XYZ file of C-alpha atoms in Angstrom:
614
model
C 96.290 37.550 47.210
C 95.558 41.053 46.053
C 93.671 43.571 48.163
C 90.826 43.340 45.721
C 90.594 39.633 46.163
C 90.784 39.929 49.975
C 87.838 42.262 49.863
C 85.806 39.949 47.576
C 86.516 36.847 49.663
C 85.415 38.675 52.764
C 82.180 39.686 51.063
C 81.452 36.080 50.064
C 81.284 35.063 53.715
C 78.862 37.817 54.757
C 75.188 36.953 55.111
C 72.931 38.426 52.516
C 69.495 39.942 52.770
C 66.718 40.645 50.330
C 65.318 37.126 50.135
C 68.659 35.451 50.378
C 69.853 36.800 47.032
C 73.551 37.455 46.783
C 74.903 40.691 45.255
C 76.520 40.381 41.857
C 79.933 38.830 42.011
C 81.282 41.721 39.949
C 83.216 44.212 42.142
C 81.643 47.624 42.724
C 83.054 50.552 44.748
C 81.494 51.111 48.179
C 79.060 54.010 48.401
C 78.401 56.188 51.389
C 74.725 56.554 52.142
C 73.542 60.073 51.259
C 72.357 60.891 54.806
C 75.711 59.995 56.351
C 77.510 61.952 53.660
C 75.481 65.072 54.400
C 76.246 64.773 58.128
C 79.968 64.622 57.416
C 79.839 67.639 55.130
C 77.880 69.595 57.724
C 80.297 68.665 60.485
C 83.319 69.753 58.426
C 81.561 73.016 57.545
C 80.785 73.819 61.186
C 84.344 73.040 62.282
C 85.707 75.227 59.490
C 83.525 78.133 60.591
C 84.587 77.731 64.234
C 88.276 77.627 63.303
C 87.885 80.720 61.117
C 86.090 82.688 63.832
C 88.634 81.659 66.432
C 91.663 82.609 64.328
C 90.024 85.862 63.252
C 89.343 86.893 66.860
C 92.616 85.868 68.507
C 93.420 88.654 71.039
C 96.647 90.566 70.565
C 98.848 90.546 73.664
C 99.638 94.239 73.545
C 99.979 97.195 71.222
C 103.744 96.877 71.027
C 104.570 95.344 67.623
C 107.653 93.707 69.081
C 105.499 91.453 71.255
C 104.482 88.230 69.626
C 100.880 87.349 68.890
C 99.543 84.691 71.285
C 98.811 81.247 69.884
C 95.930 79.489 71.601
C 94.969 75.794 71.298
C 91.834 75.211 69.192
C 88.567 74.930 71.129
C 87.367 71.470 71.881
C 84.083 70.149 70.530
C 82.708 70.102 74.060
C 83.566 73.770 74.569
C 81.878 74.713 71.292
C 78.757 72.813 72.290
C 78.674 74.461 75.707
C 79.010 77.905 74.116
C 75.983 77.127 71.979
C 74.071 76.022 75.038
C 75.072 79.232 76.833
C 73.397 81.353 74.187
C 70.123 79.495 74.581
C 70.157 78.875 78.319
C 69.567 81.827 80.629
C 70.269 79.796 83.761
C 73.730 80.338 85.210
C 74.306 77.356 87.416
C 77.330 75.616 85.906
C 79.859 74.823 88.624
C 82.370 72.481 87.015
C 86.184 72.522 87.159
C 87.818 75.827 86.166
C 90.147 76.200 83.191
C 91.770 79.383 81.867
C 92.130 78.706 78.165
C 93.583 82.118 77.198
C 95.657 83.188 80.195
C 98.766 81.029 79.976
C 100.178 82.504 76.776
C 99.972 86.150 77.872
C 101.512 85.382 81.268
C 104.371 83.424 79.767
C 105.075 86.340 77.424
C 105.835 88.844 80.240
C 109.015 87.283 81.561
C 110.953 90.433 80.602
C 108.968 92.435 83.194
C 110.724 90.543 86.014
C 107.387 89.541 87.461
C 108.964 86.673 89.386
C 110.580 89.244 91.688
C 108.604 90.749 94.565
C 109.693 94.302 93.681
C 109.251 95.201 90.042
C 107.535 97.744 87.784
C 104.248 95.921 87.155
C 100.880 97.614 87.758
C 97.609 95.752 87.164
C 94.217 97.169 86.209
C 91.528 94.513 86.658
C 87.824 94.437 85.769
C 84.927 92.049 85.300
C 82.247 94.625 84.514
C 82.334 96.339 81.121
C 81.412 99.600 82.865
C 84.487 99.266 85.035
C 86.593 98.427 82.002
C 85.368 101.613 80.308
C 86.594 103.620 83.304
C 89.909 101.832 83.761
C 91.122 101.461 80.177
C 91.648 105.197 79.449
C 93.508 105.594 82.751
C 95.610 102.518 82.035
C 96.506 103.878 78.605
C 97.463 107.225 80.103
C 99.689 105.506 82.646
C 101.280 103.360 79.966
C 102.232 106.438 77.936
C 104.444 107.601 80.801
C 106.667 104.513 80.375
C 107.363 104.453 84.121
C 105.762 101.053 84.697
C 104.647 97.926 82.872
C 100.896 98.473 82.755
C 98.665 95.383 82.534
C 94.920 95.027 82.084
C 93.148 91.795 83.050
C 89.572 90.993 82.059
C 87.835 88.543 84.371
C 84.241 87.571 84.939
C 81.279 86.551 82.794
C 81.426 88.800 79.732
C 81.764 86.998 76.392
C 83.102 90.046 74.510
C 86.308 89.398 72.606
C 89.319 91.572 73.347
C 89.449 93.313 69.978
C 85.833 94.379 70.347
C 86.588 95.642 73.854
C 89.416 97.775 72.472
C 87.275 99.113 69.658
C 84.413 100.098 71.960
C 86.767 101.956 74.297
C 88.840 103.625 71.598
C 91.995 101.606 72.253
C 94.560 101.631 69.446
C 98.242 100.778 69.015
C 99.317 103.917 70.843
C 97.995 102.401 74.073
C 100.976 100.692 75.722
C 99.145 98.034 77.733
C 99.686 94.300 78.138
C 96.308 92.531 78.050
C 95.370 89.325 79.842
C 92.182 87.382 79.199
C 91.617 85.809 82.622
C 88.043 84.646 82.051
C 87.338 80.976 82.797
C 85.799 78.469 80.422
C 81.988 78.409 80.309
C 81.902 81.844 81.937
C 78.520 82.678 80.398
C 76.682 79.874 82.200
C 78.754 79.782 85.379
C 77.266 80.269 88.797
C 78.433 83.272 90.813
C 80.257 80.990 93.230
C 82.281 79.511 90.349
C 83.120 82.965 88.976
C 84.163 84.151 92.430
C 86.520 81.198 92.671
C 87.737 81.895 89.118
C 88.570 85.519 90.046
C 90.540 84.311 93.058
C 92.421 81.647 91.076
C 92.951 83.900 88.065
C 94.521 86.606 90.194
C 96.625 83.934 91.901
C 98.059 82.852 88.539
C 98.627 86.475 87.557
C 100.371 87.181 90.844
C 102.683 84.194 90.364
C 103.943 85.518 87.013
C 103.575 89.278 87.616
C 103.644 90.191 91.319
C 101.917 93.514 90.624
C 102.919 96.344 92.938
C 99.303 97.534 92.969
C 95.928 96.366 91.661
C 93.662 99.182 90.485
C 89.898 98.588 90.524
C 86.699 100.502 89.858
C 84.729 98.838 92.620
C 81.731 101.176 92.347
C 80.662 99.517 89.068
C 81.814 95.969 89.734
C 80.077 92.615 90.089
C 79.665 91.148 93.572
C 81.498 87.914 92.742
C 84.445 89.941 91.419
C 84.710 92.069 94.558
C 84.563 89.011 96.809
C 87.167 87.158 94.758
C 89.529 90.146 94.838
C 89.204 90.465 98.618
C 90.097 86.802 99.070
C 93.132 87.186 96.833
C 94.349 90.363 98.527
C 93.987 88.727 101.933
C 96.275 85.925 100.792
C 98.755 87.879 98.652
C 98.884 91.190 100.591
C 98.940 93.067 97.279
C 98.016 96.775 97.653
C 94.639 97.599 96.088
C 93.659 101.036 94.814
C 89.867 101.300 94.773
C 88.775 104.154 92.546
C 85.717 106.182 93.528
C 83.098 107.515 91.119
C 84.354 110.034 88.565
C 87.935 109.001 89.329
C 88.945 109.587 85.711
C 88.808 113.333 86.471
C 89.541 113.724 90.181
C 92.333 111.123 90.292
C 93.753 111.422 86.794
C 97.041 112.511 88.373
C 97.624 108.991 89.674
C 98.456 107.922 86.104
C 101.676 109.953 86.460
C 102.935 107.799 89.339
C 105.197 104.779 88.965
C 104.758 101.339 90.500
C 106.772 102.167 93.636
C 104.633 105.204 94.398
C 101.392 103.303 93.791
C 102.574 100.544 96.118
C 102.426 103.064 98.990
C 98.959 104.381 98.062
C 97.183 102.978 101.129
C 100.116 103.109 103.546
C 100.698 106.808 104.058
C 98.801 108.625 106.799
C 98.407 112.410 107.053
C 97.201 114.164 110.206
C 96.183 117.831 110.267
C 97.193 120.115 113.140
C 95.756 123.613 113.623
C 97.000 125.874 116.403
C 94.304 128.512 116.871
C 95.128 131.961 118.215
C 92.995 134.412 120.196
C 90.610 136.579 118.195
C 90.857 134.363 115.070
C 87.281 133.043 114.985
C 86.453 134.165 111.462
C 89.674 132.820 109.988
C 89.415 129.462 111.755
C 85.808 128.977 110.644
C 86.734 129.770 107.050
C 89.625 127.289 107.179
C 87.443 124.487 108.553
C 84.793 125.121 105.913
C 87.404 124.931 103.150
C 88.683 121.663 104.623
C 85.140 120.262 104.555
C 84.767 121.188 100.879
C 88.019 119.507 99.789
C 88.362 116.192 97.939
C 89.656 113.254 100.020
C 88.810 110.413 97.649
C 92.487 109.575 97.186
C 93.083 108.602 100.792
C 91.686 107.798 104.183
C 90.146 110.817 105.884
C 92.800 112.716 107.864
C 92.496 113.230 111.596
C 92.266 116.890 112.645
C 93.613 118.239 115.926
C 92.711 121.828 116.879
C 94.539 123.432 119.790
C 92.462 126.250 121.250
C 93.693 129.147 123.398
C 92.425 129.657 126.929
C 89.910 132.274 125.878
C 87.532 130.979 123.196
C 85.239 133.506 121.572
C 81.535 132.736 121.310
C 81.532 132.404 117.501
C 84.268 129.746 117.537
C 82.617 127.827 120.355
C 79.247 127.792 118.598
C 80.729 126.706 115.288
C 82.760 123.849 116.798
C 79.681 122.497 118.575
C 78.038 121.858 115.201
C 81.179 121.014 113.219
C 81.171 117.434 111.881
C 84.357 115.686 110.794
C 84.462 113.831 108.511
C 81.942 115.913 106.543
C 78.531 114.346 105.803
C 79.404 113.867 102.124
C 82.286 111.499 102.970
C 81.355 107.853 103.712
C 82.031 106.922 107.330
C 80.690 103.389 107.970
C 82.117 103.219 111.500
C 80.732 106.649 112.503
C 84.105 107.347 114.092
C 84.934 110.950 114.907
C 88.249 112.096 113.435
C 88.410 115.381 115.340
C 90.265 116.213 118.563
C 89.994 119.517 120.434
C 92.593 120.662 122.966
C 92.014 123.606 125.289
C 94.879 125.342 127.045
C 94.611 125.778 130.825
C 97.150 128.546 131.443
C 96.169 132.156 130.736
C 99.678 133.567 130.678
C 101.615 134.272 127.507
C 104.073 131.504 126.665
C 107.766 131.969 125.945
C 109.387 130.913 122.687
C 110.711 127.711 124.226
C 107.362 126.825 125.751
C 105.532 127.512 122.498
C 107.997 125.374 120.501
C 107.719 122.530 123.002
C 103.912 122.698 123.037
C 103.852 122.681 119.254
C 106.177 119.688 118.886
C 104.319 117.705 121.557
C 101.097 117.980 119.542
C 101.984 115.102 117.196
C 104.067 111.947 117.104
C 104.248 109.628 114.068
C 103.036 106.085 114.628
C 105.237 104.920 111.736
C 107.970 107.473 110.959
C 108.357 106.399 107.335
C 104.627 106.602 106.580
C 102.985 108.942 109.108
C 103.144 112.701 108.444
C 101.552 115.902 109.754
C 100.092 118.880 107.892
C 100.428 122.076 109.929
C 97.901 124.769 109.022
C 97.668 128.314 110.305
C 94.106 129.395 111.140
C 94.597 132.298 108.716
C 94.769 130.173 105.551
C 92.203 128.602 103.273
C 92.791 125.414 101.262
C 91.815 124.673 97.678
C 89.457 121.762 96.868
C 92.303 119.718 95.367
C 94.910 120.492 98.036
C 94.898 117.006 99.579
C 95.261 115.276 96.200
C 98.141 117.624 95.389
C 99.869 116.791 98.668
C 99.517 113.080 98.111
C 100.763 113.375 94.527
C 103.904 115.242 95.620
C 104.457 112.909 98.561
C 104.201 109.702 96.526
C 106.482 111.076 93.811
C 109.143 112.841 95.878
C 109.251 110.460 98.826
C 108.286 106.968 97.641
C 108.851 106.697 93.884
C 111.635 104.656 92.309
C 113.650 107.817 91.642
C 113.148 108.982 95.222
C 114.484 105.704 96.565
C 117.399 105.502 94.130
C 118.550 109.103 94.707
C 117.664 109.189 98.445
C 115.473 112.263 98.057
C 113.806 111.609 101.411
C 117.099 112.161 103.224
C 117.157 115.856 102.316
C 113.417 116.524 102.072
C 112.086 118.148 105.258
C 108.558 118.856 104.119
C 106.209 120.135 101.414
C 104.830 123.665 101.556
C 101.493 124.664 100.053
C 102.224 128.387 100.041
C 104.676 130.686 98.313
C 105.945 133.336 100.752
C 105.668 136.994 99.760
C 108.640 138.218 101.825
C 111.958 136.801 102.984
C 112.318 135.232 106.423
C 113.576 138.474 107.969
C 110.403 140.174 106.777
C 112.325 143.032 105.172
C 112.482 142.153 101.480
C 110.113 140.898 98.849
C 110.693 137.217 98.094
C 111.156 136.275 94.446
C 111.331 132.495 94.017
C 113.977 131.100 91.649
C 112.689 130.267 88.191
C 112.856 126.778 86.754
C 115.230 126.176 83.850
C 114.179 123.461 81.424
C 116.885 120.741 81.266
C 116.899 120.861 77.450
C 117.228 124.669 77.358
C 121.042 124.625 77.189
C 121.374 128.077 75.592
C 118.735 129.742 77.737
C 116.433 130.488 74.818
C 113.265 129.435 76.605
C 114.057 131.246 79.843
C 112.990 130.484 83.382
C 109.418 129.547 84.239
C 107.398 129.375 87.460
C 107.502 125.936 89.010
C 107.939 124.300 92.418
C 111.313 125.035 93.980
C 113.379 124.004 96.986
C 113.950 126.352 99.918
C 116.384 125.841 102.727
C 113.927 127.358 105.216
C 110.527 125.981 106.257
C 107.351 128.023 106.041
C 104.686 128.188 108.708
C 101.237 128.689 107.183
C 100.641 125.413 105.348
C 103.348 122.759 105.414
C 103.431 118.973 105.420
C 106.252 117.731 107.655
C 107.578 114.225 107.054
C 107.318 111.891 110.020
C 111.007 111.053 110.282
C 111.964 114.751 109.988
C 109.427 115.671 112.665
C 111.174 113.195 114.964
C 114.545 114.771 114.164
C 113.178 118.255 114.851
C 111.644 117.031 118.114
C 114.960 115.508 119.154
C 116.916 118.596 118.067
C 114.804 120.979 120.171
C 115.041 118.669 123.169
C 118.844 118.369 123.003
C 119.286 122.077 122.310
C 117.295 122.978 125.425
C 119.477 120.576 127.463
C 122.643 122.065 125.999
C 121.523 125.604 126.824
C 121.330 124.719 130.497
C 125.031 123.839 130.362
C 126.123 127.062 128.657
C 127.027 130.247 130.518
C 126.701 132.418 127.408
C 124.351 131.735 124.521
C 126.393 131.509 121.291
C 125.207 133.606 118.331
C 124.400 130.472 116.348
C 121.278 129.990 118.494
C 120.749 133.393 120.145
C 120.793 135.579 117.050
C 117.312 136.127 115.653
C 117.737 135.877 111.900
C 114.059 135.763 110.963
C 111.061 137.962 111.613
C 108.957 137.584 114.753
C 106.261 136.591 112.310
C 107.638 133.048 111.983
C 109.282 131.413 115.040
C 106.431 129.248 116.305
C 104.850 128.071 113.084
C 102.074 130.632 113.176
C 101.449 133.534 110.885
C 101.216 135.817 113.866
C 102.763 133.975 116.819
C 100.959 134.495 120.075
C 104.109 135.085 122.130
C 104.805 138.286 120.176
C 101.281 139.655 120.004
C 102.013 142.716 122.182
C 105.692 143.322 121.402
C 105.904 146.461 119.341
C 104.504 148.546 116.547
C 106.768 146.842 113.988
C 105.163 143.470 114.537
C 101.664 144.943 114.381
C 102.635 146.572 111.103
C 103.754 143.196 109.700
C 100.500 141.604 110.813
C 98.508 144.334 109.087
C 100.420 143.812 105.825
C 99.770 140.076 105.925
C 96.058 140.581 106.519
C 95.781 143.127 103.721
C 97.702 141.024 101.158
C 95.596 140.140 98.085
C 94.021 136.687 98.149
C 94.461 134.215 95.327
C 91.315 132.745 93.819
C 91.064 129.001 94.368
C 91.123 127.097 91.078
C 88.225 124.800 90.197
C 90.176 122.945 87.518
C 91.262 119.343 87.809
C 94.671 118.870 89.356
C 96.443 117.939 86.126
C 94.955 120.930 84.304
C 96.144 123.272 87.049
C 99.747 122.011 87.132
C 102.518 123.004 84.709
C 104.283 120.581 82.375
C 101.026 118.683 81.666
C 100.918 117.568 85.274
C 104.297 115.820 85.159
C 106.531 116.556 88.148
C 110.149 117.381 87.436
C 112.748 115.339 89.343
C 113.586 116.842 92.706
C 117.206 117.295 91.638
C 116.099 119.443 88.676
C 114.274 122.014 90.824
C 115.950 125.362 91.581
C 117.088 126.034 95.151
C 116.712 129.137 97.315
C 119.061 129.720 100.244
C 117.964 130.622 103.761
C 118.171 134.301 102.812
C 115.944 133.724 99.757
C 118.559 133.984 97.014
C 119.030 131.318 94.357
C 121.976 129.095 95.187
C 123.942 126.355 93.500
C 123.498 122.886 95.076
C 127.244 122.629 95.701
C 127.315 125.942 97.567
C 124.273 124.857 99.547
C 126.056 121.726 100.735
C 129.158 123.771 101.621
C 127.127 126.245 103.687
C 125.294 123.417 105.434
C 128.552 121.711 106.420
C 129.994 124.983 107.723
C 126.913 125.642 109.857
C 126.918 122.057 111.149
C 130.529 122.350 112.293
C 129.892 125.729 113.936
C 126.876 124.336 115.788
C 128.734 121.229 116.956
C 131.509 123.395 118.375
C 129.456 126.183 119.966
C 126.365 124.299 121.187
C 127.238 120.621 121.082
C 130.652 121.164 122.742
C 132.369 118.849 120.268
C 136.127 118.817 119.685
C 136.306 119.071 115.926
C 140.050 118.331 115.819
C 140.063 115.096 117.812
C 136.474 114.064 117.167
C 136.180 112.895 120.765
C 132.669 112.210 121.920
C 131.083 112.581 118.492
C 128.383 110.073 117.602
C 127.274 108.524 114.334
C 124.173 109.734 112.495
C 120.902 107.930 113.189
C 117.619 108.390 111.344
C 115.093 110.340 113.421
C 117.814 111.594 115.793
C 120.256 114.534 116.003
C 122.619 112.966 118.527
C 125.479 113.384 116.031
C 125.329 117.177 116.586
C 125.830 117.018 120.376
C 128.782 115.785 122.404
C 127.646 117.253 125.736
C 124.179 115.703 126.135
C 123.012 112.129 125.785
């Protein structure tokens, strides 16, 4: 039978209404009731609008055109209904299961960043608050322009803003090299804080699985409570370093955008102590130094501990000032009310010898972790700029902990970082002219040399950061040298000859052990005191540095020899080897021909230079 006949036969067996009258036996096409028809048309229209809005607002994964556009599954009817409810319902008490509808695609697209490995080049900026996003996005873009790291930005939390609108509001265009991740959960607008806190924790867990960021950068001062709690739970589990930006960080910490992922990974690990060895009759200078330290910016790090070693005789002005001196300063948050200041007062009145002064100086500090703990030695006759601590940390993270520093072993040959440029050579007889920096691309010398940081074979004494492992080597070297001297009948010239001015031997501008020596020393002291002072800059750190704040590689910096003349790196190594051999023979009593008794090099030790002491 035909389909038409099957349909008619079926109709003949159906009960009829309307007084028992049967419909005409002639076949008529079925009609959809008008009301049902209108419902279907309306449903199709709504679905079409939702699909159009969704496709039109699909977030782009990143500004790089080579990266594919994410493809998300269409929203379910339930999700669309809940979004409508969210707009009309001000109560935020939804606490159902958590789904991340937009996160999977962007995470799967970053496999080329080697995020599955613990050590990589990924850095994550994360925010839930739009205020925080407004602070972080410009910094993230600036960091991305450096092309040192893969810079990611993750949006978590309750906001319903779409990613393209977020970019538009914050002036983000295709020049911003950032990889974006939408880590907001479903039904975020009506979720309870407890659900959002859990979503932050789980979202960061998923991100960590695919990315393993070397550091997470947050603007906690403008963040939501649930976001902060979720981040803390994640960090406790993952041990990922977190950089918490203070207020106005976009200006004071803009230099951090020049660091790579390896440097940022060490942001919270390094510790810097400050040591000041006061001299008699230096009350005014010491007070000025301490006031400049109080006015400096320490938002980039934990507050440093200050140790001040006082002479036996303390003048009344110094004593009165120290009684009211607070460290950390009142403007720096100190929830534990811990005092980060130690005062040491010498017992003996007599003038110390060179050896005693050196020993006392080196015993003033010992690194708790040689690779991370360092000491800043300041003369009481200096004054620091407001940005000095940020500058130190910037140089330290770049030249000691960055990827380049690790690959080229810069830390092996880096003794410390000086904050001053000497005016005279170490012998105090000639004016010191630092070597000028030659731009690597200036092959023909058309640009000429420019002022820039440089390397010097000799340490300075007024303001210098000494690396922890090098401090240990220096400590060990002095100890072994003093032992070796007891075994020698005649002091060899390599240690007895005084090649530098009496102005420098014990790390002070005017060392106490030479205070009454002769008219020549007093003349040097007078010249130092009368030297013109440099005005302290009030600019931001990046504005004050050359090369737009970018630090040249350590191997590109010019080098000055011990005497103060510019020297080729190859000649420097040759001179260093010659001096090492002469020292081993004359002081260490080593047989250079047979090599008997010589020891292998060890980090933090100088035992390889001595064959006569253990």
